[in-house]
PDB file of C-alpha atoms in Angstrom:
ATOM      1  CA  UNK A  29      13.407  16.074  24.740  1.00 86.00           C
ATOM      2  CA  UNK A  30      13.796  13.511  21.959  1.00 87.00           C
ATOM      3  CA  UNK A  31      16.803  11.231  22.268  1.00 94.00           C
ATOM      4  CA  UNK A  32      19.464  10.541  19.665  1.00 94.00           C
ATOM      5  CA  UNK A  33      18.742   6.801  19.801  1.00 92.00           C
ATOM      6  CA  UNK A  34      15.016   7.338  19.237  1.00 89.00           C
ATOM      7  CA  UNK A  35      15.589   9.654  16.264  1.00 91.00           C
ATOM      8  CA  UNK A  36      18.192   7.302  14.781  1.00 91.00           C
ATOM      9  CA  UNK A  37      15.907   4.309  15.196  1.00 84.00           C
ATOM     10  CA  UNK A  38      13.022   6.108  13.445  1.00 82.00           C
ATOM     11  CA  UNK A  39      15.294   7.243  10.591  1.00 88.00           C
ATOM     12  CA  UNK A  40      16.594   3.701  10.103  1.00 84.00           C
ATOM     13  CA  UNK A  41      13.060   2.292  10.075  1.00 80.00           C
ATOM     14  CA  UNK A  42      11.974   4.834   7.411  1.00 80.00           C
ATOM     15  CA  UNK A  43      15.018   4.060   5.240  1.00 86.00           C
ATOM     16  CA  UNK A  44      14.772   0.272   5.450  1.00 88.00           C
ATOM     17  CA  UNK A  45      11.011  -0.238   5.221  1.00 90.00           C
ATOM     18  CA  UNK A  46       7.964   0.341   3.077  1.00 90.00           C
ATOM     19  CA  UNK A  47       4.646   1.269   4.660  1.00 90.00           C
ATOM     20  CA  UNK A  48       1.517  -0.697   3.829  1.00 92.00           C
ATOM     21  CA  UNK A  49      -1.764   0.532   5.263  1.00 92.00           C
ATOM     22  CA  UNK A  50      -4.527  -1.907   6.007  1.00 94.00           C
ATOM     23  CA  UNK A  51      -6.674  -3.867   8.408  1.00 94.00           C
ATOM     24  CA  UNK A  52      -5.182  -6.978  10.049  1.00 96.00           C
ATOM     25  CA  UNK A  53      -7.395  -9.997   9.340  1.00 95.00           C
ATOM     26  CA  UNK A  54      -8.222 -12.966  11.542  1.00 95.00           C
ATOM     27  CA  UNK A  55      -7.254 -16.281  10.026  1.00 93.00           C
ATOM     28  CA  UNK A  56      -7.236 -19.828  11.434  1.00 93.00           C
ATOM     29  CA  UNK A  57      -3.840 -21.056  12.647  1.00 91.00           C
ATOM     30  CA  UNK A  58      -4.038 -24.049  10.297  1.00 92.00           C
ATOM     31  CA  UNK A  59      -4.165 -21.871   7.140  1.00 91.00           C
ATOM     32  CA  UNK A  60      -1.109 -22.834   5.027  1.00 89.00           C
ATOM     33  CA  UNK A  61       0.183 -19.253   4.699  1.00 90.00           C
ATOM     34  CA  UNK A  62      -0.354 -18.684   8.433  1.00 92.00           C
ATOM     35  CA  UNK A  63       1.606 -21.847   9.223  1.00 91.00           C
ATOM     36  CA  UNK A  64       4.422 -20.489   7.006  1.00 91.00           C
ATOM     37  CA  UNK A  65       4.673 -17.356   9.177  1.00 93.00           C
ATOM     38  CA  UNK A  66       2.374 -15.072   7.208  1.00 93.00           C
ATOM     39  CA  UNK A  67      -0.221 -12.598   8.393  1.00 95.00           C
ATOM     40  CA  UNK A  68      -2.994 -11.242   6.143  1.00 96.00           C
ATOM     41  CA  UNK A  69      -4.062  -7.609   5.881  1.00 95.00           C
ATOM     42  CA  UNK A  70      -6.808  -6.010   3.802  1.00 93.00           C
ATOM     43  CA  UNK A  71      -4.897  -3.170   2.136  1.00 91.00           C
ATOM     44  CA  UNK A  72      -6.432   0.270   1.939  1.00 89.00           C
ATOM     45  CA  UNK A  73      -5.686   3.602   0.284  1.00 84.00           C
ATOM     46  CA  UNK A  74      -7.935   6.260   1.785  1.00 80.00           C
ATOM     47  CA  UNK A  75      -9.040   9.615   0.472  1.00 79.00           C
ATOM     48  CA  UNK A  76     -12.062  10.069   2.731  1.00 81.00           C
ATOM     49  CA  UNK A  77     -13.088   8.952   6.190  1.00 85.00           C
ATOM     50  CA  UNK A  78     -14.319   6.369   6.834  1.00 88.00           C
ATOM     51  CA  UNK A  79     -12.228   4.442   4.299  1.00 86.00           C
ATOM     52  CA  UNK A  80     -14.037   2.126   1.857  1.00 84.00           C
ATOM     53  CA  UNK A  81     -11.435  -0.661   1.756  1.00 83.00           C
ATOM     54  CA  UNK A  82     -13.560  -3.726   1.034  1.00 78.00           C
ATOM     55  CA  UNK A  83     -12.537  -4.116  -2.609  1.00 79.00           C
ATOM     56  CA  UNK A  84      -8.774  -3.817  -2.094  1.00 85.00           C
ATOM     57  CA  UNK A  85      -6.606  -6.941  -2.265  1.00 87.00           C
ATOM     58  CA  UNK A  86      -5.550  -9.062   0.666  1.00 91.00           C
ATOM     59  CA  UNK A  87      -1.785  -9.038   1.170  1.00 92.00           C
ATOM     60  CA  UNK A  88       0.069 -11.661   3.194  1.00 94.00           C
ATOM     61  CA  UNK A  89       3.089 -10.242   5.012  1.00 94.00           C
ATOM     62  CA  UNK A  90       5.880 -12.298   6.540  1.00 94.00           C
ATOM     63  CA  UNK A  91       5.506 -11.630  10.264  1.00 94.00           C
ATOM     64  CA  UNK A  92       9.303 -11.519  10.606  1.00 94.00           C
ATOM     65  CA  UNK A  93       9.436  -8.737   7.987  1.00 94.00           C
ATOM     66  CA  UNK A  94       7.045  -6.433   9.879  1.00 94.00           C
ATOM     67  CA  UNK A  95       9.252  -3.921  11.719  1.00 89.00           C
ATOM     68  CA  UNK A  96       6.479  -1.788  13.198  1.00 89.00           C
ATOM     69  CA  UNK A  97       2.694  -1.691  13.410  1.00 94.00           C
ATOM     70  CA  UNK A  98       1.025   1.622  14.257  1.00 93.00           C
ATOM     71  CA  UNK A  99      -2.662   2.434  14.599  1.00 95.00           C
ATOM     72  CA  UNK A 100      -3.595   5.343  12.309  1.00 92.00           C
ATOM     73  CA  UNK A 101      -6.675   6.458  14.220  1.00 92.00           C
ATOM     74  CA  UNK A 102      -8.721   6.005  11.029  1.00 92.00           C
ATOM     75  CA  UNK A 103     -11.450   3.459  10.446  1.00 92.00           C
ATOM     76  CA  UNK A 104     -12.996   1.614   7.532  1.00 92.00           C
ATOM     77  CA  UNK A 105     -16.672   1.888   6.630  1.00 91.00           C
ATOM     78  CA  UNK A 106     -17.091  -1.440   8.474  1.00 90.00           C
ATOM     79  CA  UNK A 107     -15.613   0.137  11.628  1.00 92.00           C
ATOM     80  CA  UNK A 108     -12.268  -1.698  11.580  1.00 93.00           C
ATOM     81  CA  UNK A 109      -9.164   0.243  12.656  1.00 94.00           C
ATOM     82  CA  UNK A 110      -6.495   0.916  10.019  1.00 94.00           C
ATOM     83  CA  UNK A 111      -2.822   0.288  10.777  1.00 95.00           C
ATOM     84  CA  UNK A 112       0.407   1.335   9.094  1.00 93.00           C
ATOM     85  CA  UNK A 113       2.712  -1.676   8.750  1.00 94.00           C
ATOM     86  CA  UNK A 114       6.410  -0.853   8.316  1.00 91.00           C
ATOM     87  CA  UNK A 115       7.605  -3.844   6.267  1.00 93.00           C
ATOM     88  CA  UNK A 116      11.198  -4.614   5.272  1.00 91.00           C
ATOM     89  CA  UNK A 117      11.569  -3.119   1.802  1.00 88.00           C
ATOM     90  CA  UNK A 118      13.027  -6.310   0.314  1.00 88.00           C
ATOM     91  CA  UNK A 119      10.453  -8.654   1.896  1.00 90.00           C
ATOM     92  CA  UNK A 120       8.295 -10.820  -0.330  1.00 88.00           C
ATOM     93  CA  UNK A 121       4.543 -10.566   0.022  1.00 90.00           C
ATOM     94  CA  UNK A 122       1.714 -12.656  -1.382  1.00 89.00           C
ATOM     95  CA  UNK A 123      -1.098 -10.684  -3.013  1.00 89.00           C
ATOM     96  CA  UNK A 124      -4.499 -12.313  -3.287  1.00 85.00           C
ATOM     97  CA  UNK A 125      -6.648 -10.857  -6.010  1.00 74.00           C
ATOM     98  CA  UNK A 126      -9.745 -11.989  -7.816  1.00 75.00           C
ATOM     99  CA  UNK A 127     -10.860 -10.995 -11.278  1.00 74.00           C
ATOM    100  CA  UNK A 128     -14.175 -11.592 -12.917  1.00 77.00           C
ATOM    101  CA  UNK A 129     -13.685 -13.175 -16.349  1.00 77.00           C
ATOM    102  CA  UNK A 130     -16.027 -14.731 -18.864  1.00 80.00           C
ATOM    103  CA  UNK A 131     -16.456 -18.474 -18.486  1.00 82.00           C
ATOM    104  CA  UNK A 132     -15.378 -18.994 -22.112  1.00 79.00           C
ATOM    105  CA  UNK A 133     -12.085 -17.192 -21.436  1.00 75.00           C
ATOM    106  CA  UNK A 134     -11.436 -19.242 -18.295  1.00 73.00           C
ATOM    107  CA  UNK A 135     -12.145 -22.521 -20.089  1.00 74.00           C
ATOM    108  CA  UNK A 136      -9.710 -21.705 -22.896  1.00 70.00           C
ATOM    109  CA  UNK A 137      -6.195 -23.020 -22.126  1.00 51.00           C
ATOM    110  CA  UNK A 138      -7.096 -23.631 -18.486  1.00 53.00           C
ATOM    111  CA  UNK A 139      -7.044 -19.965 -17.436  1.00 49.00           C
ATOM    112  CA  UNK A 140      -8.078 -16.435 -18.283  1.00 48.00           C
ATOM    113  CA  UNK A 141      -6.964 -15.129 -21.667  1.00 48.00           C
ATOM    114  CA  UNK A 142      -5.321 -12.049 -20.143  1.00 52.00           C
ATOM    115  CA  UNK A 143      -3.375 -13.929 -17.456  1.00 51.00           C
ATOM    116  CA  UNK A 144      -0.180 -12.454 -18.932  1.00 54.00           C
ATOM    117  CA  UNK A 145      -1.433  -8.890 -18.336  1.00 55.00           C
ATOM    118  CA  UNK A 146      -0.552  -6.670 -15.387  1.00 53.00           C
ATOM    119  CA  UNK A 147      -1.739  -7.586 -11.894  1.00 56.00           C
ATOM    120  CA  UNK A 148      -4.970  -5.756 -11.044  1.00 60.00           C
ATOM    121  CA  UNK A 149      -3.527  -3.724  -8.109  1.00 60.00           C
ATOM    122  CA  UNK A 150       0.072  -2.688  -7.352  1.00 62.00           C
ATOM    123  CA  UNK A 151       1.284  -0.191  -4.758  1.00 60.00           C
ATOM    124  CA  UNK A 152       4.925   0.864  -4.912  1.00 62.00           C
ATOM    125  CA  UNK A 153       7.187   3.723  -3.874  1.00 61.00           C
ATOM    126  CA  UNK A 154       7.335   6.279  -6.669  1.00 61.00           C
ATOM    127  CA  UNK A 155      10.643   6.362  -8.571  1.00 61.00           C
ATOM    128  CA  UNK A 156      12.752   9.244  -7.266  1.00 58.00           C
ATOM    129  CA  UNK A 157      10.451   9.803  -4.292  1.00 55.00           C
ATOM    130  CA  UNK A 158      13.408  10.152  -1.926  1.00 49.00           C
ATOM    131  CA  UNK A 159      14.467  13.440  -3.535  1.00 40.00           C
ATOM    132  CA  UNK A 160      12.392  16.579  -3.464  1.00 40.00           C
ATOM    133  CA  UNK A 161      11.733  18.400  -6.689  1.00 39.00           C
ATOM    134  CA  UNK A 162      10.232  21.652  -7.811  1.00 39.00           C
ATOM    135  CA  UNK A 163       9.703  20.963 -11.516  1.00 39.00           C
ATOM    136  CA  UNK A 164       6.584  18.855 -11.243  1.00 42.00           C
ATOM    137  CA  UNK A 165       5.969  15.222 -11.902  1.00 40.00           C
ATOM    138  CA  UNK A 166       4.273  13.000 -14.426  1.00 40.00           C
ATOM    139  CA  UNK A 167       0.981  14.583 -13.448  1.00 40.00           C
ATOM    140  CA  UNK A 168       2.380  18.065 -14.105  1.00 40.00           C
ATOM    141  CA  UNK A 169       3.656  18.143 -17.660  1.00 39.00           C
ATOM    142  CA  UNK A 170       5.553  14.844 -17.661  1.00 40.00           C
ATOM    143  CA  UNK A 171       8.859  16.227 -16.374  1.00 38.00           C
ATOM    144  CA  UNK A 172      11.345  13.712 -15.032  1.00 37.00           C
ATOM    145  CA  UNK A 173      11.510  14.879 -11.414  1.00 38.00           C
ATOM    146  CA  UNK A 174       8.595  14.081  -9.155  1.00 45.00           C
ATOM    147  CA  UNK A 175       6.708  15.997  -6.480  1.00 48.00           C
ATOM    148  CA  UNK A 176       7.180  14.760  -2.964  1.00 51.00           C
ATOM    149  CA  UNK A 177       4.205  13.840  -0.809  1.00 53.00           C
ATOM    150  CA  UNK A 178       3.507  15.961   2.236  1.00 53.00           C
ATOM    151  CA  UNK A 179       4.156  14.488   5.673  1.00 55.00           C
ATOM    152  CA  UNK A 180       1.419  11.996   6.503  1.00 54.00           C
ATOM    153  CA  UNK A 181       0.862  11.015   2.858  1.00 60.00           C
ATOM    154  CA  UNK A 182       2.639   8.010   1.401  1.00 59.00           C
ATOM    155  CA  UNK A 183       4.946   8.935  -1.469  1.00 63.00           C
ATOM    156  CA  UNK A 184       3.689   6.112  -3.677  1.00 68.00           C
ATOM    157  CA  UNK A 185       2.136   5.383  -7.014  1.00 70.00           C
ATOM    158  CA  UNK A 186      -0.771   3.018  -7.407  1.00 71.00           C
ATOM    159  CA  UNK A 187      -1.389   0.873 -10.483  1.00 71.00           C
ATOM    160  CA  UNK A 188      -4.831  -0.643 -10.724  1.00 68.00           C
ATOM    161  CA  UNK A 189      -5.819  -2.691 -13.773  1.00 64.00           C
ATOM    162  CA  UNK A 190      -3.111  -1.005 -15.825  1.00 64.00           C
ATOM    163  CA  UNK A 191      -3.923   2.632 -14.831  1.00 70.00           C
ATOM    164  CA  UNK A 192      -1.289   4.443 -12.724  1.00 72.00           C
ATOM    165  CA  UNK A 193      -2.210   7.078 -10.141  1.00 68.00           C
ATOM    166  CA  UNK A 194       0.286   9.371  -8.423  1.00 70.00           C
ATOM    167  CA  UNK A 195       0.362  11.873  -5.590  1.00 59.00           C
ATOM    168  CA  UNK A 196      -0.620  15.427  -6.527  1.00 57.00           C
ATOM    169  CA  UNK A 197      -1.263  17.487  -3.416  1.00 55.00           C
ATOM    170  CA  UNK A 198      -2.540  17.224   0.094  1.00 56.00           C
ATOM    171  CA  UNK A 199      -4.262  19.274   2.701  1.00 55.00           C
ATOM    172  CA  UNK A 200      -4.517  18.672   6.394  1.00 54.00           C
ATOM    173  CA  UNK A 201      -7.021  15.863   5.835  1.00 53.00           C
ATOM    174  CA  UNK A 202      -6.494  14.495   2.338  1.00 56.00           C
ATOM    175  CA  UNK A 203      -3.812  12.766   0.321  1.00 61.00           C
ATOM    176  CA  UNK A 204      -4.889  13.145  -3.305  1.00 60.00           C
ATOM    177  CA  UNK A 205      -3.892  10.790  -6.122  1.00 60.00           C
ATOM    178  CA  UNK A 206      -4.796  11.351  -9.783  1.00 61.00           C
ATOM    179  CA  UNK A 207      -4.269   9.504 -13.036  1.00 64.00           C
ATOM    180  CA  UNK A 208      -0.679  10.070 -14.233  1.00 59.00           C
TER     181      UNK A 208
END
């Protein structure tokens, strides 16, 4: 039988954290972000197994902000195991991302011309995801309330290079995200 303390602890962890899925990466101890208490993960959002995660950004988490680390049982195409990291919701992370730009744009003003634009990849909890709704979401007629993800699927939206994807439906094996 499940205990009260165990259930309460799990509920508190869900309320106070955000889940990031990814592969923990090896890094030398003398790396500056490692020395500052950070740990890198290769983030991943999977729709098929094995997960092709190689082109997702590297995110540095504060080790002190990681509340839980759970193996998902899923693997990347390279064979690495994926983990769910429960990270304190208000923790700061460092996102490493690389963009290919034309040399002429990089030379102008010391950086890329679109440096003011949106970051290339953002994962965040969908607004209103904590409440369930039956009216549909931005992917279903643009109504204000949002659909809730099924258990096992993260209730998130993903913005990549300015395009936002949101949860639509799931089955036993898939969490499906489409352009909002």
